[in-house]
Short mmCIF file of C-alpha atoms in Angstrom, two decimals:
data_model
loop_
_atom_site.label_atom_id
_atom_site.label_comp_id
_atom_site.label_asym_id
_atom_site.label_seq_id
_atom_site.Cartn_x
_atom_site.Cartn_y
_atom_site.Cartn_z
CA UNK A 192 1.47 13.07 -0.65
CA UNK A 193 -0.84 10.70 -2.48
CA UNK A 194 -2.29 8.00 -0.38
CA UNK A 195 -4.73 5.10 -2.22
CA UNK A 196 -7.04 2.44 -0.50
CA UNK A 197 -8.37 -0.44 -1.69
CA UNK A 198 -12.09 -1.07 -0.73
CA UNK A 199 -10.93 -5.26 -0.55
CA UNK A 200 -13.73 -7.88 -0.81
CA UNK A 201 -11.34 -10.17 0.98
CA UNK A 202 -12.34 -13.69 -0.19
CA UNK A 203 -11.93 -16.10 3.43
CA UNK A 204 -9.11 -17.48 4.38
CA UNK A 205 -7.61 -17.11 0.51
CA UNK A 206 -4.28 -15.34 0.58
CA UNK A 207 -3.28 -16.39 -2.68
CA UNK A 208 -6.72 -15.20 -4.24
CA UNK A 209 -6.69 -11.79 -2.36
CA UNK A 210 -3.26 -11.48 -3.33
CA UNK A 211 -4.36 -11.25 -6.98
CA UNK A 212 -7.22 -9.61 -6.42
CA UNK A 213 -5.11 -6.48 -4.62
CA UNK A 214 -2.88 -6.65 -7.72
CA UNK A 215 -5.48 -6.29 -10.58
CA UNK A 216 -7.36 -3.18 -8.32
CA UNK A 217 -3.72 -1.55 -8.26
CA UNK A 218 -2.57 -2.15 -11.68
CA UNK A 219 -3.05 0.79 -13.12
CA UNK A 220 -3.11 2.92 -9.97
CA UNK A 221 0.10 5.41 -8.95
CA UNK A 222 0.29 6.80 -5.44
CA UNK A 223 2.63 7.48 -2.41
CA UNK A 224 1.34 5.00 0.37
CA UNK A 225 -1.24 2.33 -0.35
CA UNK A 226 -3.55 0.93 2.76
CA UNK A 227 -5.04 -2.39 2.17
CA UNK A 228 -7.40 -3.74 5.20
CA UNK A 229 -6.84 -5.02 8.66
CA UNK A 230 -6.24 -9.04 7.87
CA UNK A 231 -6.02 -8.24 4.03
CA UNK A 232 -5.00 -11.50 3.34
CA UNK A 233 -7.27 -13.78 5.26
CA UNK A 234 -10.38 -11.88 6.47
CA UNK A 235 -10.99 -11.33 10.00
CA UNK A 236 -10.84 -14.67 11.12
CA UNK A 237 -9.84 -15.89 14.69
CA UNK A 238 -8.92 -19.69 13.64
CA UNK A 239 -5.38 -18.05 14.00
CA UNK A 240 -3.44 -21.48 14.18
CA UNK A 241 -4.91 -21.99 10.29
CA UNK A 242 -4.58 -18.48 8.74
CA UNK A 243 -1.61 -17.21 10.64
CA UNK A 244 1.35 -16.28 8.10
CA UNK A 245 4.64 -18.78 9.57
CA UNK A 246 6.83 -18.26 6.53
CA UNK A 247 5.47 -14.34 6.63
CA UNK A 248 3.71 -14.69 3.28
CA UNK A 249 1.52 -11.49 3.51
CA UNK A 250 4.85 -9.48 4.41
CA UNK A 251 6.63 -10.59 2.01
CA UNK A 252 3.34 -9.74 -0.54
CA UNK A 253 3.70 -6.48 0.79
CA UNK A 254 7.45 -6.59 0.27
CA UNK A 255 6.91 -7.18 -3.48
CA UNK A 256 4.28 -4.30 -4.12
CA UNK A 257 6.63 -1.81 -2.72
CA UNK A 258 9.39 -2.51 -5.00
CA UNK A 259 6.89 -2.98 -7.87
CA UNK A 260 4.97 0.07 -7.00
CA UNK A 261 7.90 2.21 -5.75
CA UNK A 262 5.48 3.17 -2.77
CA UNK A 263 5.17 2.42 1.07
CA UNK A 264 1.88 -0.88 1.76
CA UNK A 265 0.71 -1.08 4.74
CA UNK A 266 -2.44 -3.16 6.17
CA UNK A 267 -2.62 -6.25 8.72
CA UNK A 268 -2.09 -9.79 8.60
CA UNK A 269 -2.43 -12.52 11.08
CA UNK A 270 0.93 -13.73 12.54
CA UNK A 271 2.57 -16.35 14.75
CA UNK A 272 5.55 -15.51 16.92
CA UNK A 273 7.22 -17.25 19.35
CA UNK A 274 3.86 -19.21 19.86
CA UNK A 275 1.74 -15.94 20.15
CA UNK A 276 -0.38 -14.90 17.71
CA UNK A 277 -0.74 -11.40 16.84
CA UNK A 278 -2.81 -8.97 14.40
CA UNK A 279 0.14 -7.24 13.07
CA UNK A 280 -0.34 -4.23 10.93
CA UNK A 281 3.10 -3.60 8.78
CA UNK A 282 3.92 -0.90 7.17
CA UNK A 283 6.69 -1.39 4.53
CA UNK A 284 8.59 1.06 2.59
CA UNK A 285 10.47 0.90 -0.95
CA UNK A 286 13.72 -1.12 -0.22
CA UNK A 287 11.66 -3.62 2.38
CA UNK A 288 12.60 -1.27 5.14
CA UNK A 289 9.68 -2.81 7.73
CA UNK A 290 7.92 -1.35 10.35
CA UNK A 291 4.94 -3.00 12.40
CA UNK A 292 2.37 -2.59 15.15
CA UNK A 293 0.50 -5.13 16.91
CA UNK A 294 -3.14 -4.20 17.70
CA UNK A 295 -3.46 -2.73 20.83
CA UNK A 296 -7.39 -3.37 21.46
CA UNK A 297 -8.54 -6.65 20.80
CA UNK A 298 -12.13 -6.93 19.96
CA UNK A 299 -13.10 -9.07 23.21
CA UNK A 300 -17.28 -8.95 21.54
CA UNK A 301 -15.50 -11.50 18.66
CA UNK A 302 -13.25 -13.43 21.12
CA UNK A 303 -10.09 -11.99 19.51
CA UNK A 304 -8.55 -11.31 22.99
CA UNK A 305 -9.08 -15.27 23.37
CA UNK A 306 -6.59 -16.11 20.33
CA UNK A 307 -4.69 -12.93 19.78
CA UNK A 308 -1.81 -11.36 21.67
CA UNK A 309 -2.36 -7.69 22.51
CA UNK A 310 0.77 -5.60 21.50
CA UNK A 311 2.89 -3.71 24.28
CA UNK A 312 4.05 -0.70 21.93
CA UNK A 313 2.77 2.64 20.61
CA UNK A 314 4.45 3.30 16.58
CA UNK A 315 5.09 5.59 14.89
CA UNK A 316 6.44 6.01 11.33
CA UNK A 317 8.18 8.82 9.31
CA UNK A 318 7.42 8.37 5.38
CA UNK A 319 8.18 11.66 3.16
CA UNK A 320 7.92 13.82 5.71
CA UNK A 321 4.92 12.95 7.37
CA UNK A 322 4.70 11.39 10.71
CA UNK A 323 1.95 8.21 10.64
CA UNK A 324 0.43 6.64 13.87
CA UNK A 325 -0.50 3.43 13.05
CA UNK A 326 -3.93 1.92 14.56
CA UNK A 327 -6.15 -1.36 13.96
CA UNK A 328 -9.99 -0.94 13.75
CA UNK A 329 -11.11 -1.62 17.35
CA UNK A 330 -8.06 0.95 18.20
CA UNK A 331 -10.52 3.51 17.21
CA UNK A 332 -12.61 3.31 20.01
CA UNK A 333 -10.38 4.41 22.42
CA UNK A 334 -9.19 8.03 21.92
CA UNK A 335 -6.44 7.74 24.81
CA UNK A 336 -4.23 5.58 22.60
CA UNK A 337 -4.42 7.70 19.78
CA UNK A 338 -3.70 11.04 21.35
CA UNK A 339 -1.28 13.36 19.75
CA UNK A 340 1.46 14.48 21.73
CA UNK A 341 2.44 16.71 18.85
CA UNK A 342 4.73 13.22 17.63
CA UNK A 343 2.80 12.67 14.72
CA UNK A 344 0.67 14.48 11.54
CA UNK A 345 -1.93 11.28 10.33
CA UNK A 346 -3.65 8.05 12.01
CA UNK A 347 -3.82 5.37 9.58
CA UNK A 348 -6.46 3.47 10.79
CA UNK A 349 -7.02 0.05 8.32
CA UNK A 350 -10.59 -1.76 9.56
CA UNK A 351 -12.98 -4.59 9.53
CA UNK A 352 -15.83 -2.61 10.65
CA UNK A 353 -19.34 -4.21 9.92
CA UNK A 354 -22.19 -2.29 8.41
CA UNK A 355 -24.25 -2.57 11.36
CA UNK A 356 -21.58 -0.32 13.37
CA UNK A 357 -20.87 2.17 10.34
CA UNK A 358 -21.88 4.82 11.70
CA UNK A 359 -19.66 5.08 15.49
CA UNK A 360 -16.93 4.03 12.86
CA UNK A 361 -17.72 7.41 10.79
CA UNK A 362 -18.35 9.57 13.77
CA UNK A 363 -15.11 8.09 15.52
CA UNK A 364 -12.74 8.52 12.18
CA UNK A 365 -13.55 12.53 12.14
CA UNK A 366 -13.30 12.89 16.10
CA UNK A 367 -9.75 11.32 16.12
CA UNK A 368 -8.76 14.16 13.07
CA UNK A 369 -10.93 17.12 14.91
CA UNK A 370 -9.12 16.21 18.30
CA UNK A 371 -6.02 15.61 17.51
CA UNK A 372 -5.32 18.01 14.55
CA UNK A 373 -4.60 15.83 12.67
CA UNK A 374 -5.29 13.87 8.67
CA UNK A 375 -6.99 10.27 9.63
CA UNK A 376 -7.23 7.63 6.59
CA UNK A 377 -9.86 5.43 7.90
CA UNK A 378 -9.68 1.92 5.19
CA UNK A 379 -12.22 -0.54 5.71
CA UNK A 380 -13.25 -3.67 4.07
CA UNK A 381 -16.56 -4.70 1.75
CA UNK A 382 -17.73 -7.26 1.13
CA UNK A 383 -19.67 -10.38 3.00
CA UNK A 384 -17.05 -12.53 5.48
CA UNK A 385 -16.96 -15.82 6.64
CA UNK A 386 -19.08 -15.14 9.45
CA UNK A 387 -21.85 -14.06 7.25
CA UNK A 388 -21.26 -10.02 8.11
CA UNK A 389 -21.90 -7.54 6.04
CA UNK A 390 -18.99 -4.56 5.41
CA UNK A 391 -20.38 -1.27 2.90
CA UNK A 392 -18.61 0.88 1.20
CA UNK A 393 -16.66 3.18 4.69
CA UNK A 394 -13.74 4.00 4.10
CA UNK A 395 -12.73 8.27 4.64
CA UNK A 396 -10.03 10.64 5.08
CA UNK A 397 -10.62 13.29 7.23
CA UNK A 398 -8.56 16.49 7.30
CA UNK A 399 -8.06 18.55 11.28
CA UNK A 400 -10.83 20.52 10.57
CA UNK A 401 -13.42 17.02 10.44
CA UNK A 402 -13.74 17.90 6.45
CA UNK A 403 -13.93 15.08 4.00
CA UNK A 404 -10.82 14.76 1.94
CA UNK A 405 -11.53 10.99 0.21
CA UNK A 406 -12.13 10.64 -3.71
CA UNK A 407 -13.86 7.53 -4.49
CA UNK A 408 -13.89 5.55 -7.61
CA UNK A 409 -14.44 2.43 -7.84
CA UNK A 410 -12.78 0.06 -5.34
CA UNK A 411 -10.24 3.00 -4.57
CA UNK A 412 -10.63 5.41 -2.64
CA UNK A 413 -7.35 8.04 -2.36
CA UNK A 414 -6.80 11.36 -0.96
CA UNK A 415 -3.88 14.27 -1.06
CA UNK A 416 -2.49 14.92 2.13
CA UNK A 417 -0.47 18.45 2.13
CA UNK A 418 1.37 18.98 4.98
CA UNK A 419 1.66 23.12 4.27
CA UNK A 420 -2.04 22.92 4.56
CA UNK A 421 -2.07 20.96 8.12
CA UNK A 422 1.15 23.27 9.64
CA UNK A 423 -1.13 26.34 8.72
CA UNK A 424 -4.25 25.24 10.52
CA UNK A 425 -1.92 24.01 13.34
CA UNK A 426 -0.37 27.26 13.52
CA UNK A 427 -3.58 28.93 13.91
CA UNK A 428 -5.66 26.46 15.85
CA UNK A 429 -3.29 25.97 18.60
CA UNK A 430 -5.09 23.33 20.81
CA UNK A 431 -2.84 20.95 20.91
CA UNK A 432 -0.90 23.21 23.52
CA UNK A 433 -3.27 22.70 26.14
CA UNK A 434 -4.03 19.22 25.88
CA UNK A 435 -3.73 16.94 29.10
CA UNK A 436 -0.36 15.56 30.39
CA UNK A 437 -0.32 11.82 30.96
CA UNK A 438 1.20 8.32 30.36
CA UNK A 439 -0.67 5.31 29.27
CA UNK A 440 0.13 2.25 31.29
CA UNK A 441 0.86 -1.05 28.34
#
C-alpha cells in the first residue's frame, strides 16, 4: 500500500486557499491513502467559534479528493457539534464512506482543553487490508492510548508539532512503531502559523523495527507499507504476546 503526505504550509484561518494549495501539491501525485495535517484547513487555531467547519466544509473537501483521487484522505479539521467543539480527524474512503476520531489529548500548554471537547472513543479503521489507529499530535505523548492489543497494523499520527519540540516528536514517532510492532506515518505541518511558530520539515514513517521507511521530495513525503513484510517480523518478534493486560478509563 502506497501512502503520500503533504508537508502543508497551511495559510491561517484560509480554508479556501489551503484547499487549493492541497490540490496543486497532489495533482500529479497517485497513491493509496493520502494524510494531510491535523487542522489542514485552518491551522491550529483555538478561536474555534470562527474556524470551526458548521456546514462540514473540510469533510466534504475531503469527500471530493477521494472520488477524484480514487484513494482514502484523512487529516483534522475543527468542528462544531451539538455546541461542542471538537478536533476531529476523518478519515474518508472512495464512495464517502466516513470514519472519524476526536482527539483524545488536548494540548492543555495551548489552552485547547479550554475550547475543545476531548473525544470519548478509541478508532480504528480497516482500508485494503490494513488495520489504521488513528491519533492527533499531542496523542503521541501518551503511549497508553496507542497500545496495540494486536487490533491494529499502523498509527496514523497527522501533527502540528513546532520545531522547537522536533525532536520528542521524532523520538516518540519510532517508539510508538518499536513498541507496538507496528508501521507509524507521523505527518506534520511547515510552515510559520498564526501564532508566529515555526514547523520544519518532520514528517516520518517508521517500520516495527524503528527503521526509516519515508521518501521525501518535495512537499511529499510517501512510503510503501507491505503487510507480508510486518506479519514476518511479527511472526518472529513475538512481543506483543506478553504485553500488559489493562483497560483505559475515557
Amino acid at each position: 500500500m502506497k501512502i503520500i503526505g503533504v508537508n502543508l504550509d497551511i495559510i491561517w484561518k484560509n480554508k479556501n486557499g489551503n484547499f487549493q494549495r492541497i490540490e496543486d501539491e497532489l495533482m500529479k501525485q497517485e497513491a493509496d491513502v493520502f494524510i494531510l495535517p491535523e487542522m489542514f484547513s485552518t491551522g491550529f487555531c483555538m478561536d474555534a467559534a470562527e474556524v470551526s467547519d458548521r456546514q462540514e466544509e473540510s469533510l466534504a473537501f475531503l469527500k471530493k479528493m477521494a472520488e477524484e483521487k480514487n484513494a482514502a484522505f484523512c487529516g483534522s479539521a475543527p468542528v462544531e457539534q451539538n455546541g461542542n467543539f471538537y478536533n476531529r480527524m476523518y478519515f474518508v474512503k472512495p464512495g464517502s464512506e466516513v470514519a472519524f476520531y476526536d482527539k483524545r489529548h488536548l494540548f492543555s500548554f495551548s489552552g485547547e482543553d479550554k475550547v475543545y471537547t476531548s473525544g470519548k472513543e478509541r478508532i480504528i479503521v480497516e482500508y485494503k487490508g490494513i488495520r489504521f489507529l488513528l491519533q492527533v499530535c499531542y496523542d503521541l505523548r501518551f503511549p497508553v492510548f496507542a497500545r496495540n492489543n494486536d487490533d491494529y497494523d499502523a498509527i496514523l499520527y497527522v501533527a502540528n508539532w513546532p520545531e522547537k519540540r522536533v525532536g520528542a516528536w521524532e523520538h516518540l514517532l519510532k517508539a510508538r512503531a518499536i513498541e507496538n510492532l507496528s508501521f507509524v506515518f507521523g505527518l506534520n505541518r511547515i510552515g510559520t502559523d498564526g501564532n508566529d511558530l515555526f514547523y520544519q520539515e518532520s514528517s516520518h514513517c517508521f517500520f516495527a523495527d524503528g527503521r526509516e521507511m519515508a521518501h521525501k521530495d518535495g512537499n511529499i513525503v510517501s512510503a510503501e507499507l507491505n503487510m507480508d513484510e510486518l506479519k514476518e517480523f511479527r511472526s518472529h518478534f513475538q512481543f506483543l504476546n506478553d504485553r500488559d493486560d489493562f483497560t483505559i478509563k475515557l
